[in-house]
Coordinates of C-alpha atoms and ligand atoms in Angstrom, one line a residue:
M30 CA 6.1 22.8 9.4
E31 CA 3.9 20.4 11.2
F32 CA 4.2 16.8 9.5
E33 CA 0.3 16.5 8.0
V34 CA 1.0 19.7 6.5
F35 CA 4.1 18.7 4.7
L36 CA 2.1 15.5 3.5
K37 CA -1.1 17.5 2.3
N38 CA 1.3 19.9 0.1
K39 CA 3.8 17.3 -1.1
A40 CA 0.8 14.8 -1.7
Q41 CA -0.7 17.9 -3.9
E42 CA 2.2 18.1 -5.9
F43 CA 1.4 14.3 -7.5
D44 CA -1.7 15.4 -7.7
A45 CA -1.0 17.9 -10.6
I46 CA 1.2 15.8 -12.0
L47 CA -1.2 12.6 -12.5
A48 CA -3.7 15.0 -13.8
E49 CA -1.3 16.2 -16.1
R50 CA -0.2 12.6 -17.6
L51 CA -3.6 11.3 -17.5
K52 CA -5.2 13.2 -19.5
M53 CA -8.5 12.6 -21.2
K54 CA -8.8 10.5 -24.2
E55 CA -10.5 8.4 -26.2
P56 CA -12.7 6.2 -25.5
E57 CA -14.2 8.5 -22.8
T58 CA -15.3 5.2 -21.1
L59 CA -12.0 3.9 -20.7
Y60 CA -10.3 7.0 -20.0
E61 CA -13.2 8.4 -17.5
A62 CA -12.8 5.1 -15.4
V63 CA -8.5 5.7 -15.3
R64 CA -8.7 8.9 -14.4
Y65 CA -11.5 8.2 -11.9
L66 CA -9.3 6.8 -8.7
P67 CA -6.0 8.2 -9.2
M68 CA -7.9 11.8 -9.2
L69 CA -9.9 11.4 -5.7
G70 CA -6.6 11.9 -4.1
G71 CA -5.2 9.4 -1.7
K72 CA -2.1 9.9 0.2
R73 CA 0.2 9.4 -1.7
L74 CA 2.8 7.8 0.5
R75 CA 4.7 5.8 -2.1
P76 CA 5.7 8.7 -4.1
I77 CA 6.4 10.6 -1.5
M78 CA 8.8 7.9 0.3
A79 CA 10.4 8.2 -2.9
Y80 CA 11.0 11.7 -2.8
L81 CA 11.8 11.8 0.8
S82 CA 14.7 8.9 0.1
C83 CA 16.2 10.7 -3.3
R84 CA 16.2 14.0 -1.1
A85 CA 18.0 12.5 2.2
H86 CA 20.5 11.0 0.0
T87 CA 21.9 14.2 -1.4
N88 CA 23.0 17.4 -0.3
A89 CA 22.3 19.1 -3.4
P90 CA 18.9 21.4 -2.9
N91 CA 16.4 19.9 -5.7
A92 CA 18.4 17.7 -6.9
Q93 CA 16.9 15.4 -9.5
A94 CA 13.6 16.7 -8.6
K95 CA 11.8 16.4 -12.0
E96 CA 13.0 12.8 -11.9
V97 CA 12.1 11.4 -8.7
Y98 CA 8.8 13.2 -9.2
A99 CA 8.5 11.2 -12.5
F100 CA 9.6 8.0 -10.5
G101 CA 7.2 8.8 -7.5
T102 CA 4.4 9.2 -10.0
V103 CA 4.9 5.9 -12.0
L104 CA 4.4 4.4 -8.3
E105 CA 1.4 5.7 -8.0
M106 CA 0.0 4.6 -11.1
I107 CA 1.0 1.2 -10.3
H108 CA -0.8 1.5 -6.9
N109 CA -4.0 2.8 -8.2
F110 CA -3.9 -0.2 -11.2
T111 CA -3.8 -2.3 -8.1
L112 CA -6.1 -0.9 -6.1
V113 CA -8.5 -1.3 -8.9
H114 CA -8.0 -4.9 -9.6
D115 CA -7.9 -5.2 -5.4
D116 CA -11.6 -4.0 -5.1
I117 CA -13.1 -6.3 -8.1
M118 CA -10.9 -9.4 -6.1
D119 CA -12.0 -8.1 -2.7
N120 CA -15.4 -7.2 -4.1
D121 CA -15.3 -4.0 -2.4
E122 CA -18.1 -0.7 -3.0
K123 CA -15.9 1.8 -1.4
R124 CA -12.3 3.4 -1.8
R125 CA -11.3 6.7 -1.1
G126 CA -14.9 7.8 0.1
K127 CA -16.5 7.1 -3.4
P128 CA -17.8 4.3 -4.9
T129 CA -14.9 1.9 -6.1
V130 CA -14.2 2.0 -10.1
H131 CA -15.5 -1.7 -11.1
R132 CA -19.2 -0.3 -9.3
K133 CA -19.2 2.8 -11.1
Y134 CA -18.3 2.5 -14.5
G135 CA -18.7 -1.6 -14.6
L136 CA -16.5 -4.8 -14.3
E137 CA -15.0 -4.2 -17.8
A138 CA -14.0 -0.8 -17.4
G139 CA -12.4 -1.6 -14.2
I140 CA -10.5 -4.3 -15.8
N141 CA -9.3 -2.1 -18.7
A142 CA -8.4 1.0 -16.1
G143 CA -6.1 -1.2 -14.3
D144 CA -4.3 -2.5 -17.4
A145 CA -4.0 1.0 -18.7
L146 CA -3.0 2.6 -15.6
F147 CA -0.4 -0.2 -15.5
A148 CA 0.8 0.5 -19.3
E149 CA 0.8 4.4 -18.9
S150 CA 3.2 4.1 -16.1
F151 CA 6.2 2.1 -18.0
Q152 CA 5.5 4.6 -20.3
F153 CA 5.9 7.5 -18.4
L154 CA 9.4 6.1 -16.7
A155 CA 10.9 5.6 -20.1
E156 CA 10.0 8.7 -21.3
S157 CA 11.5 10.8 -18.3
S158 CA 14.6 12.5 -18.5
L159 CA 16.5 9.9 -16.1
K160 CA 19.8 8.6 -17.4
P161 CA 19.3 5.4 -19.7
E162 CA 21.3 3.0 -17.6
I163 CA 18.9 4.6 -14.3
I164 CA 15.6 3.8 -16.6
K165 CA 17.0 0.3 -16.6
I166 CA 17.5 -0.3 -13.4
L167 CA 14.0 0.9 -12.6
V168 CA 12.0 -0.6 -15.2
R169 CA 13.6 -4.1 -13.8
D170 CA 13.2 -3.2 -10.6
V171 CA 9.5 -1.3 -11.0
A172 CA 8.9 -5.2 -13.3
F173 CA 9.9 -7.5 -10.9
M174 CA 7.9 -5.5 -8.0
S175 CA 5.1 -6.0 -10.1
K176 CA 5.0 -9.5 -10.5
G177 CA 5.4 -9.9 -6.6
I178 CA 2.2 -7.4 -6.3
V179 CA 0.5 -9.9 -8.2
E180 CA 1.9 -13.0 -6.4
G181 CA 1.4 -11.8 -3.1
Q182 CA -2.7 -11.1 -4.4
Q183 CA -2.8 -14.3 -5.6
M184 CA -2.2 -15.8 -2.3
D185 CA -4.3 -13.6 -0.8
V186 CA -7.0 -14.9 -2.4
D187 CA -6.2 -18.5 -2.2
F188 CA -5.5 -17.5 1.6
E189 CA -9.2 -16.8 1.5
K190 CA -10.1 -20.8 0.9
E191 CA -7.6 -22.5 3.3
P192 CA -9.7 -22.7 6.3
S193 CA -6.8 -22.6 8.7
K194 CA -3.8 -24.0 7.4
I195 CA -1.9 -20.7 7.2
T196 CA 0.5 -19.5 8.8
I197 CA 2.5 -16.7 10.2
D198 CA 4.8 -17.0 8.3
D199 CA 2.9 -17.4 5.0
Y200 CA 0.7 -14.4 5.9
L201 CA 4.0 -12.5 6.1
V202 CA 5.7 -13.8 2.9
M203 CA 2.0 -12.9 1.3
I204 CA 1.9 -8.9 2.8
E205 CA 5.7 -8.5 2.3
K206 CA 5.0 -8.8 -2.0
K207 CA 1.7 -7.3 -2.0
T208 CA 2.6 -4.5 -0.1
A209 CA 6.2 -3.9 1.0
L210 CA 7.4 -4.4 -2.3
L211 CA 5.9 -0.8 -3.5
F212 CA 7.3 1.1 -0.3
Q213 CA 10.9 -1.2 -1.0
V214 CA 11.1 0.2 -4.6
A215 CA 10.2 3.6 -3.8
A216 CA 12.9 3.9 -1.5
K217 CA 15.5 1.9 -3.1
G218 CA 14.8 4.0 -6.2
G219 CA 14.8 7.6 -4.7
A220 CA 18.5 6.3 -3.6
L221 CA 19.6 5.3 -6.8
I222 CA 18.0 8.6 -8.1
A223 CA 20.3 10.8 -5.5
G224 CA 23.8 9.1 -6.6
A225 CA 23.5 7.1 -3.3
S226 CA 26.3 4.5 -2.6
E227 CA 25.1 0.8 -3.0
Q228 CA 25.5 0.6 0.8
E229 CA 22.9 3.1 1.2
V230 CA 20.8 1.8 -1.6
S231 CA 20.3 -1.2 0.2
D232 CA 19.7 0.3 3.5
V233 CA 16.5 2.6 2.8
A234 CA 15.6 -0.1 0.8
E235 CA 15.5 -2.5 3.8
F236 CA 13.6 0.4 5.9
G237 CA 11.4 0.7 2.9
R238 CA 10.3 -2.8 3.1
L239 CA 10.0 -3.5 7.2
T240 CA 7.7 -0.1 7.1
G241 CA 5.9 -1.4 4.3
I242 CA 5.1 -4.5 6.5
A243 CA 4.3 -2.9 9.3
F244 CA 2.0 -0.8 7.5
Q245 CA -0.1 -3.9 6.2
I246 CA -0.2 -5.2 9.7
C247 CA -1.9 -1.4 10.6
D248 CA -4.5 -1.8 7.3
D249 CA -5.4 -4.9 8.2
L250 CA -6.5 -3.4 12.3
L251 CA -8.5 -0.9 10.3
D252 CA -9.9 -2.8 8.5
I253 CA -11.5 -4.1 11.8
M254 CA -11.4 -1.1 14.4
G255 CA -10.9 1.9 11.9
D256 CA -13.5 4.5 11.3
E257 CA -15.3 4.1 7.6
K258 CA -16.1 7.4 7.7
I259 CA -12.0 8.2 7.7
I260 CA -10.8 5.1 6.1
G261 CA -12.8 5.7 3.2
K262 CA -13.6 1.9 2.7
P263 CA -15.6 -0.7 4.2
V264 CA -15.4 -1.2 7.6
G265 CA -15.1 -5.4 8.1
S266 CA -14.2 -6.5 4.3
D267 CA -11.5 -8.2 5.1
I268 CA -13.7 -11.0 8.0
R269 CA -16.4 -10.9 5.4
K270 CA -14.2 -12.1 2.7
G271 CA -12.5 -14.6 4.7
K272 CA -8.9 -12.7 4.7
K273 CA -6.3 -14.8 6.7
T274 CA -4.8 -11.6 8.7
L275 CA -2.5 -11.5 11.1
M276 CA -5.2 -10.9 13.6
V277 CA -7.1 -13.9 12.6
I278 CA -4.0 -16.4 12.2
H279 CA -3.1 -15.8 15.7
A280 CA -6.8 -16.9 17.0
F281 CA -7.2 -19.9 15.2
Q282 CA -3.5 -20.4 17.6
N283 CA -4.9 -18.9 21.0
A284 CA -8.5 -18.6 21.2
V285 CA -10.8 -21.3 22.8
P286 CA -12.9 -23.8 20.5
E287 CA -15.6 -22.2 21.1
D288 CA -14.3 -18.8 20.1
V289 CA -12.9 -20.0 17.4
A290 CA -15.6 -22.3 15.9
A291 CA -17.8 -18.5 16.1
L292 CA -15.1 -16.7 14.0
K293 CA -15.0 -19.4 11.5
R294 CA -18.8 -19.2 11.1
T295 CA -18.6 -15.1 10.2
L296 CA -15.2 -15.6 8.4
G297 CA -16.4 -16.0 4.8
N298 CA -19.6 -15.0 5.2
Q299 CA -20.4 -12.2 2.7
D300 CA -23.6 -11.2 4.3
A301 CA -22.2 -11.5 8.1
R302 CA -24.6 -8.8 9.8
D303 CA -22.7 -6.3 11.8
E304 CA -23.7 -7.8 15.1
E305 CA -21.8 -11.6 14.3
L306 CA -18.9 -8.6 12.6
R307 CA -18.7 -7.2 16.2
E308 CA -18.5 -11.1 17.8
A309 CA -15.7 -12.1 15.6
V310 CA -13.6 -8.7 16.8
A311 CA -14.5 -10.0 20.3
V312 CA -13.0 -13.2 19.5
L313 CA -10.2 -11.3 18.2
D314 CA -9.7 -9.1 21.0
L315 CA -10.1 -11.6 24.0
A316 CA -7.8 -14.0 21.9
G317 CA -5.1 -11.3 22.6
S318 CA -5.0 -11.0 18.8
I319 CA -5.2 -7.3 18.3
A320 CA -2.5 -7.0 20.7
F321 CA -0.2 -9.4 19.3
A322 CA -0.8 -7.8 15.8
R323 CA 0.1 -4.7 17.2
E324 CA 3.2 -5.8 18.8
I325 CA 4.3 -7.2 15.8
A326 CA 4.0 -4.2 13.5
G327 CA 5.7 -2.1 16.3
K328 CA 8.5 -4.7 15.9
Y329 CA 8.7 -4.1 11.8
N330 CA 8.4 -0.3 13.0
R331 CA 11.6 -0.8 15.4
Q332 CA 13.5 -2.7 12.9
A333 CA 13.0 0.4 10.2
R334 CA 14.3 2.4 12.3
S335 CA 17.1 0.7 12.6
Y336 CA 17.8 0.7 9.5
L337 CA 17.2 4.5 8.9
S338 CA 19.7 5.7 11.7
K339 CA 22.3 4.7 9.1
L340 CA 21.5 7.7 7.2
P341 CA 23.4 10.8 8.1
D342 CA 21.1 13.5 10.3
S343 CA 19.3 16.2 8.1
K344 CA 16.2 17.6 6.9
H345 CA 14.7 14.8 4.8
K346 CA 15.6 11.9 7.0
L347 CA 13.7 13.7 9.7
R348 CA 10.4 13.7 7.8
L349 CA 10.7 9.8 6.8
S350 CA 11.3 9.1 10.0
Q351 CA 7.8 11.3 10.8
L352 CA 6.4 9.2 7.6
M353 CA 7.3 5.9 9.0
E354 CA 5.6 6.7 12.2
F355 CA 2.5 8.2 10.4
M356 CA 2.4 4.9 7.9
V357 CA 2.2 2.6 11.6
S358 CA -0.2 5.2 13.2
R359 CA -2.4 7.1 11.3
K360 CA -6.2 7.1 11.4
K361 CA -6.8 6.2 7.8
Ligands
IPE409 C1 -4.0 1.0 0.1 O1 -3.1 2.0 0.5 C2 -3.7 -0.3 0.1 C3 -3.2 -1.1 1.2 C4 -2.0 -1.4 0.5 C5 -2.9 -1.4 2.3 P1 -3.5 3.1 1.1 O2 -3.8 3.3 2.6 O3 -1.7 3.6 0.8 O4 -4.3 4.0 0.0 P2 -4.2 5.2 -0.3 O5 -3.7 5.7 -1.6 O6 -3.9 6.6 0.7 O7 -6.0 5.8 -0.7
IPE410 C1 -3.8 -3.9 -0.3 O1 -4.4 -5.0 0.2 C2 -3.1 -4.7 -1.3 C3 -3.1 -4.3 -2.8 C4 -3.9 -3.5 -3.1 C5 -2.0 -4.9 -3.7 P1 -6.0 -4.9 0.8 O2 -7.3 -5.4 0.2 O3 -5.7 -5.3 2.2 O4 -6.0 -3.4 0.7 P2 -7.7 -2.5 0.7 O5 -7.6 -2.7 2.3 O6 -8.5 -2.8 0.2 O7 -6.7 -1.1 0.7
MG411 MG1 -8.7 -4.8 -0.6
MG412 MG1 -7.0 -6.9 -1.3
MG413 MG1 -6.9 -3.8 3.6

Protein backbone atom coordinates (compact mmCIF):
# COMPACT_ATOMS: atom_id res chain seq x y z
CA MET A 1 0.00 0.00 0.00
CA GLU A 2 1.31 3.39 -0.90
CA PHE A 3 2.26 5.37 2.19
CA GLU A 4 -0.13 8.26 1.62
CA VAL A 5 -3.03 5.82 1.35
CA PHE A 6 -1.94 4.25 4.62
CA LEU A 7 -1.77 7.71 6.19
CA LYS A 8 -5.24 8.63 4.99
CA ASN A 9 -6.78 5.37 6.20
CA LYS A 10 -5.11 5.55 9.58
CA ALA A 11 -6.16 9.19 9.97
CA GLN A 12 -9.76 8.16 9.35
CA GLU A 13 -9.58 5.65 12.21
CA PHE A 14 -8.60 8.50 14.53
CA ASP A 15 -11.31 10.73 13.05
CA ALA A 16 -13.87 8.13 14.11
CA ILE A 17 -12.57 7.87 17.68
CA LEU A 18 -12.55 11.66 18.02
CA ALA A 19 -16.10 11.90 16.71
CA GLU A 20 -17.20 9.27 19.21
CA ARG A 21 -15.42 10.91 22.12
CA LEU A 22 -16.30 14.53 21.35
CA LYS A 23 -20.07 14.26 21.50
CA MET A 24 -22.41 17.22 21.31
CA LYS A 25 -23.44 18.41 24.79
CA GLU A 26 -24.84 21.49 26.51
CA PRO A 27 -24.07 24.31 26.22
CA GLU A 28 -24.15 23.87 22.47
CA THR A 29 -22.32 27.16 21.94
CA LEU A 30 -19.31 25.57 23.64
CA TYR A 31 -19.49 22.04 22.21
CA GLU A 32 -20.00 23.20 18.65
CA ALA A 33 -16.75 25.11 18.99
CA VAL A 34 -15.08 22.10 20.67
CA ARG A 35 -16.00 19.69 17.86
CA TYR A 36 -15.44 22.05 14.95
CA LEU A 37 -11.65 21.88 14.47
CA PRO A 38 -11.12 18.19 15.36
CA MET A 39 -13.92 17.28 12.94
CA LEU A 40 -12.29 19.24 10.11
CA GLY A 41 -9.71 16.49 9.76
CA GLY A 42 -6.00 17.20 9.79
CA LYS A 43 -3.14 14.87 9.10
CA ARG A 44 -3.26 13.11 12.50
CA LEU A 45 0.53 12.81 12.45
CA ARG A 46 1.00 12.60 16.23
CA PRO A 47 -1.44 9.73 16.85
CA ILE A 48 -0.05 7.92 13.83
CA MET A 49 3.45 8.30 15.20
CA ALA A 50 2.31 6.85 18.54
CA TYR A 51 0.57 3.96 16.79
CA LEU A 52 3.55 3.12 14.58
CA SER A 53 6.02 3.39 17.44
CA CYS A 54 3.88 0.93 19.42
CA ARG A 55 3.60 -1.53 16.54
CA ALA A 56 7.30 -1.28 15.72
CA HIS A 57 8.15 -2.37 19.27
CA THR A 58 6.08 -5.51 19.50
CA ASN A 59 5.63 -8.64 17.43
CA ALA A 60 2.15 -9.37 18.70
CA PRO A 61 -0.35 -8.38 16.01
CA ASN A 62 -2.79 -5.75 17.28
CA ALA A 63 -1.07 -5.79 20.65
CA GLN A 64 -2.38 -2.96 22.83
CA ALA A 65 -4.29 -1.65 19.81
CA LYS A 66 -7.17 -0.17 21.76
CA GLU A 67 -4.86 1.46 24.27
CA VAL A 68 -2.51 3.01 21.75
CA TYR A 69 -5.49 4.37 19.79
CA ALA A 70 -6.75 6.02 22.97
CA PHE A 71 -3.32 7.44 23.72
CA GLY A 72 -2.93 8.74 20.16
CA THR A 73 -6.35 10.40 20.38
CA VAL A 74 -5.32 12.08 23.64
CA LEU A 75 -2.35 13.63 21.81
CA GLU A 76 -4.52 14.73 18.91
CA MET A 77 -6.92 16.45 21.35
CA ILE A 78 -4.02 18.30 22.95
CA HIS A 79 -2.69 19.22 19.51
CA ASN A 80 -6.11 20.62 18.53
CA PHE A 81 -6.34 22.52 21.81
CA THR A 82 -2.98 24.18 21.07
CA LEU A 83 -4.06 25.00 17.50
CA VAL A 84 -7.24 26.74 18.66
CA HIS A 85 -5.28 28.92 21.07
CA ASP A 86 -2.39 29.32 18.60
CA ASP A 87 -4.73 30.83 16.01
CA ILE A 88 -5.95 33.32 18.59
CA MET A 89 -2.37 34.32 19.46
CA ASP A 90 -1.23 34.37 15.83
CA ASN A 91 -4.40 36.21 14.78
CA ASP A 92 -4.96 33.75 11.93
CA GLU A 93 -8.17 33.45 9.98
CA LYS A 94 -7.80 30.05 8.39
CA ARG A 95 -6.89 26.55 9.45
CA ARG A 96 -7.49 23.27 7.61
CA GLY A 97 -8.96 25.34 4.78
CA LYS A 98 -11.76 26.78 6.93
CA PRO A 99 -12.26 29.79 9.25
CA THR A 100 -10.45 29.37 12.58
CA VAL A 101 -12.50 28.55 15.67
CA HIS A 102 -12.35 32.05 17.16
CA ARG A 103 -13.29 33.62 13.81
CA LYS A 104 -16.31 31.39 13.55
CA TYR A 105 -17.48 31.22 17.15
CA GLY A 106 -15.82 34.23 18.82
CA LEU A 107 -12.85 34.66 21.12
CA GLU A 108 -14.59 33.49 24.29
CA ALA A 109 -15.79 30.23 22.76
CA GLY A 110 -12.33 29.72 21.25
CA ILE A 111 -10.63 30.02 24.63
CA ASN A 112 -13.18 27.74 26.30
CA ALA A 113 -13.12 25.19 23.46
CA GLY A 114 -9.34 24.91 23.78
CA ASP A 115 -9.60 24.44 27.55
CA ALA A 116 -12.34 21.82 27.15
CA LEU A 117 -10.23 19.84 24.66
CA PHE A 118 -7.29 19.97 27.05
CA ALA A 119 -9.40 18.68 29.96
CA GLU A 120 -11.06 16.03 27.81
CA SER A 121 -7.68 14.66 26.80
CA PHE A 122 -6.73 13.87 30.40
CA GLN A 123 -10.13 12.39 31.16
CA PHE A 124 -9.83 10.10 28.14
CA LEU A 125 -6.37 9.00 29.25
CA ALA A 126 -7.54 8.32 32.79
CA GLU A 127 -10.53 6.30 31.49
CA SER A 128 -8.46 4.22 29.07
CA SER A 129 -7.87 0.52 29.67
CA LEU A 130 -4.11 1.02 29.98
CA LYS A 131 -2.42 -0.46 33.03
CA PRO A 132 -2.51 1.98 35.98
CA GLU A 133 1.30 2.12 36.15
CA ILE A 134 1.47 3.08 32.46
CA ILE A 135 -1.30 5.69 32.89
CA LYS A 136 0.71 7.23 35.71
CA ILE A 137 3.80 7.62 33.50
CA LEU A 138 1.76 8.91 30.56
CA VAL A 139 -0.15 11.45 32.66
CA ARG A 140 3.15 12.78 33.93
CA ASP A 141 4.67 12.90 30.43
CA VAL A 142 1.58 14.49 28.85
CA ALA A 143 1.38 17.13 31.61
CA PHE A 144 5.11 17.89 31.31
CA MET A 145 4.71 18.11 27.55
CA SER A 146 1.71 20.45 27.81
CA LYS A 147 3.64 22.81 30.04
CA GLY A 148 6.52 22.69 27.57
CA ILE A 149 4.22 23.54 24.68
CA VAL A 150 2.86 26.63 26.39
CA GLU A 151 6.38 27.67 27.41
CA GLY A 152 7.42 27.37 23.76
CA GLN A 153 4.31 29.25 22.62
CA GLN A 154 5.07 32.07 25.05
CA MET A 155 8.68 32.23 23.82
CA ASP A 156 7.35 32.34 20.24
CA VAL A 157 5.21 35.43 20.98
CA ASP A 158 7.88 37.05 23.16
CA PHE A 159 10.36 36.69 20.26
CA GLU A 160 8.00 38.67 18.01
CA LYS A 161 8.73 41.73 20.13
CA GLU A 162 12.51 41.30 20.04
CA PRO A 163 13.85 43.27 17.07
CA SER A 164 17.12 41.37 16.55
CA LYS A 165 18.52 39.61 19.61
CA ILE A 166 17.06 36.13 19.02
CA THR A 167 19.68 33.50 18.20
CA ILE A 168 19.43 30.21 16.32
CA ASP A 169 19.80 28.40 19.64
CA ASP A 170 16.88 30.41 21.11
CA TYR A 171 14.78 29.44 18.10
CA LEU A 172 15.70 25.76 18.41
CA VAL A 173 14.78 25.66 22.12
CA MET A 174 11.46 27.36 21.30
CA ILE A 175 10.43 24.92 18.55
CA GLU A 176 11.61 21.95 20.53
CA LYS A 177 9.11 22.96 23.18
CA LYS A 178 6.17 24.15 21.12
CA THR A 179 6.31 21.39 18.48
CA ALA A 180 8.89 18.63 18.94
CA LEU A 181 7.79 17.62 22.45
CA LEU A 182 4.47 16.31 21.15
CA PHE A 183 6.20 14.04 18.65
CA GLN A 184 8.71 12.98 21.29
CA VAL A 185 5.95 11.98 23.69
CA ALA A 186 3.99 10.30 20.87
CA ALA A 187 6.93 8.08 19.95
CA LYS A 188 7.86 7.44 23.56
CA GLY A 189 4.34 6.63 24.72
CA GLY A 190 3.76 4.22 21.84
CA ALA A 191 6.90 2.29 22.77
CA LEU A 192 6.01 2.31 26.48
CA ILE A 193 2.57 0.90 25.71
CA ALA A 194 4.23 -1.85 23.63
CA GLY A 195 6.39 -2.78 26.64
CA ALA A 196 9.69 -1.77 25.02
CA SER A 197 12.94 -1.64 27.01
CA GLU A 198 14.20 1.58 28.58
CA GLN A 199 16.85 1.98 25.88
CA GLU A 200 14.34 1.39 23.09
CA VAL A 201 11.93 3.91 24.61
CA SER A 202 14.65 6.52 24.89
CA ASP A 203 15.92 5.94 21.31
CA VAL A 204 12.50 6.24 19.72
CA ALA A 205 11.70 9.31 21.86
CA GLU A 206 14.84 10.93 20.45
CA PHE A 207 13.68 9.95 16.95
CA GLY A 208 10.36 11.72 17.63
CA ARG A 209 12.03 14.82 19.02
CA LEU A 210 14.45 15.23 16.11
CA THR A 211 11.70 14.61 13.55
CA GLY A 212 9.53 17.20 15.31
CA ILE A 213 12.25 19.85 15.06
CA ALA A 214 12.66 19.21 11.32
CA PHE A 215 8.86 19.29 10.98
CA GLN A 216 8.56 22.79 12.47
CA ILE A 217 11.38 24.15 10.29
CA CYS A 218 9.44 22.80 7.29
CA ASP A 219 6.25 24.39 8.62
CA ASP A 220 8.05 27.74 8.74
CA LEU A 221 9.26 27.20 5.16
CA LEU A 222 5.71 26.38 4.05
CA ASP A 223 4.47 29.56 5.70
CA ILE A 224 6.48 31.58 3.20
CA MET A 225 6.70 29.25 0.20
CA GLY A 226 3.61 27.07 0.46
CA ASP A 227 0.42 27.10 -1.54
CA GLU A 228 -2.39 28.51 0.59
CA LYS A 229 -4.96 26.24 -1.04
CA ILE A 230 -2.92 23.16 -0.17
CA ILE A 231 -1.72 24.08 3.34
CA GLY A 232 -5.16 25.42 4.29
CA LYS A 233 -3.68 28.30 6.34
CA PRO A 234 -2.56 31.80 5.38
CA VAL A 235 0.81 32.11 3.64
CA GLY A 236 2.99 34.97 4.93
CA SER A 237 1.39 34.96 8.37
CA ASP A 238 4.74 34.49 10.15
CA ILE A 239 6.27 37.53 8.42
CA ARG A 240 3.22 39.69 9.11
CA LYS A 241 3.34 38.67 12.78
CA GLY A 242 7.09 39.25 13.04
CA LYS A 243 7.98 35.64 13.90
CA LYS A 244 11.67 35.01 14.42
CA THR A 245 12.03 31.94 12.24
CA LEU A 246 15.32 30.30 11.37
CA MET A 247 15.22 32.08 8.00
CA VAL A 248 14.73 35.50 9.57
CA ILE A 249 17.46 35.00 12.17
CA HIS A 250 19.85 33.82 9.47
CA ALA A 251 19.00 36.78 7.20
CA PHE A 252 19.61 39.27 10.03
CA GLN A 253 23.14 37.89 10.29
CA ASN A 254 23.85 37.40 6.59
CA ALA A 255 21.88 39.79 4.39
CA VAL A 256 23.35 43.13 3.30
CA PRO A 257 22.32 46.04 5.59
CA GLU A 258 19.78 47.54 3.13
CA ASP A 259 18.10 44.17 2.83
CA VAL A 260 18.03 43.71 6.60
CA ALA A 261 16.40 47.14 6.89
CA ALA A 262 13.80 46.25 4.24
CA LEU A 263 13.06 42.93 5.98
CA LYS A 264 12.63 44.70 9.32
CA ARG A 265 10.12 47.11 7.79
CA THR A 266 7.85 44.30 6.68
CA LEU A 267 8.36 41.97 9.66
CA GLY A 268 5.55 42.50 12.15
CA ASN A 269 3.52 44.67 9.78
CA GLN A 270 0.08 43.05 9.93
CA ASP A 271 -1.03 45.13 6.96
CA ALA A 272 1.97 44.34 4.75
CA ARG A 273 0.93 44.17 1.10
CA ASP A 274 1.58 41.02 -0.95
CA GLU A 275 4.23 42.95 -2.84
CA GLU A 276 6.10 43.70 0.40
CA LEU A 277 5.83 40.07 1.44
CA ARG A 278 7.34 38.98 -1.86
CA GLU A 279 10.21 41.41 -1.28
CA ALA A 280 10.82 40.03 2.20
CA VAL A 281 10.91 36.48 0.82
CA ALA A 282 13.34 37.65 -1.88
CA VAL A 283 15.62 39.01 0.86
CA LEU A 284 15.52 35.67 2.65
CA ASP A 285 16.27 33.87 -0.58
CA LEU A 286 19.13 36.14 -1.60
CA ALA A 287 20.76 35.85 1.84
CA GLY A 288 20.73 32.05 1.46
CA SER A 289 18.38 31.82 4.45
CA ILE A 290 15.87 29.51 2.78
CA ALA A 291 18.62 27.13 1.68
CA PHE A 292 20.06 27.35 5.20
CA ALA A 293 16.74 26.37 6.81
CA ARG A 294 16.42 23.44 4.41
CA GLU A 295 19.94 22.34 5.28
CA ILE A 296 19.26 22.45 9.04
CA ALA A 297 15.99 20.54 8.61
CA GLY A 298 17.95 17.95 6.63
CA LYS A 299 20.50 17.68 9.42
CA TYR A 300 17.78 16.91 12.00
CA ASN A 301 16.18 14.51 9.58
CA ARG A 302 19.45 12.57 9.23
CA GLN A 303 19.95 12.48 12.99
CA ALA A 304 16.41 11.19 13.44
CA ARG A 305 17.09 8.50 10.86
CA SER A 306 20.14 7.33 12.80
CA TYR A 307 18.01 6.75 15.92
CA LEU A 308 15.43 4.86 13.92
CA SER A 309 18.09 2.63 12.42
CA LYS A 310 18.61 1.10 15.89
CA LEU A 311 15.20 -0.56 15.68
CA PRO A 312 15.02 -4.09 14.22
CA ASP A 313 13.62 -4.08 10.68
CA SER A 314 9.87 -4.51 10.38
CA LYS A 315 6.92 -3.30 8.35
CA HIS A 316 6.13 -0.73 11.01
CA LYS A 317 9.69 0.53 11.25
CA LEU A 318 9.51 1.18 7.50
CA ARG A 319 6.23 3.05 8.03
CA LEU A 320 7.85 5.16 10.76
CA SER A 321 10.62 6.10 8.41
CA GLN A 322 8.09 6.95 5.68
CA LEU A 323 6.19 9.06 8.20
CA MET A 324 9.36 10.99 9.01
CA GLU A 325 10.18 11.55 5.32
CA PHE A 326 6.60 12.71 4.74
CA MET A 327 6.82 15.14 7.67
CA VAL A 328 9.89 16.86 6.26
CA SER A 329 8.99 16.87 2.56
CA ARG A 330 5.28 17.61 2.92
CA LYS A 331 3.46 20.18 0.83
CA LYS A 332 0.66 20.54 3.40
C1 LIG B 1 0.38 22.39 12.68
O1 LIG B 1 0.48 21.01 12.77
C2 LIG B 1 1.06 23.00 13.85
C3 LIG B 1 2.51 22.83 13.89
C4 LIG B 1 3.11 22.33 14.90
C5 LIG B 1 3.33 23.27 12.80
P1 LIG B 1 0.00 20.05 11.61
O2 LIG B 1 0.65 20.45 10.31
O3 LIG B 1 0.23 18.64 12.04
O4 LIG B 1 -1.56 20.36 11.50
P2 LIG B 1 -2.82 19.43 11.16
O5 LIG B 1 -3.18 18.73 12.42
O6 LIG B 1 -2.44 18.47 10.07
O7 LIG B 1 -3.89 20.39 10.73
C1 LIG C 1 2.80 25.71 15.87
O1 LIG C 1 3.38 26.87 15.47
C2 LIG C 1 2.93 25.46 17.34
C3 LIG C 1 1.69 25.09 18.04
C4 LIG C 1 0.50 25.13 17.53
C5 LIG C 1 1.85 24.68 19.41
P1 LIG C 1 2.72 27.69 14.27
O2 LIG C 1 2.06 28.89 14.77
O3 LIG C 1 3.76 27.83 13.21
O4 LIG C 1 1.59 26.68 13.70
P2 LIG C 1 0.65 27.02 12.48
O5 LIG C 1 1.54 27.37 11.30
O6 LIG C 1 -0.23 28.14 12.88
O7 LIG C 1 -0.07 25.73 12.23
MG1 LIG D 1 0.13 29.66 14.12
MG1 LIG E 1 2.11 30.05 16.47
MG1 LIG F 1 3.40 27.80 11.07
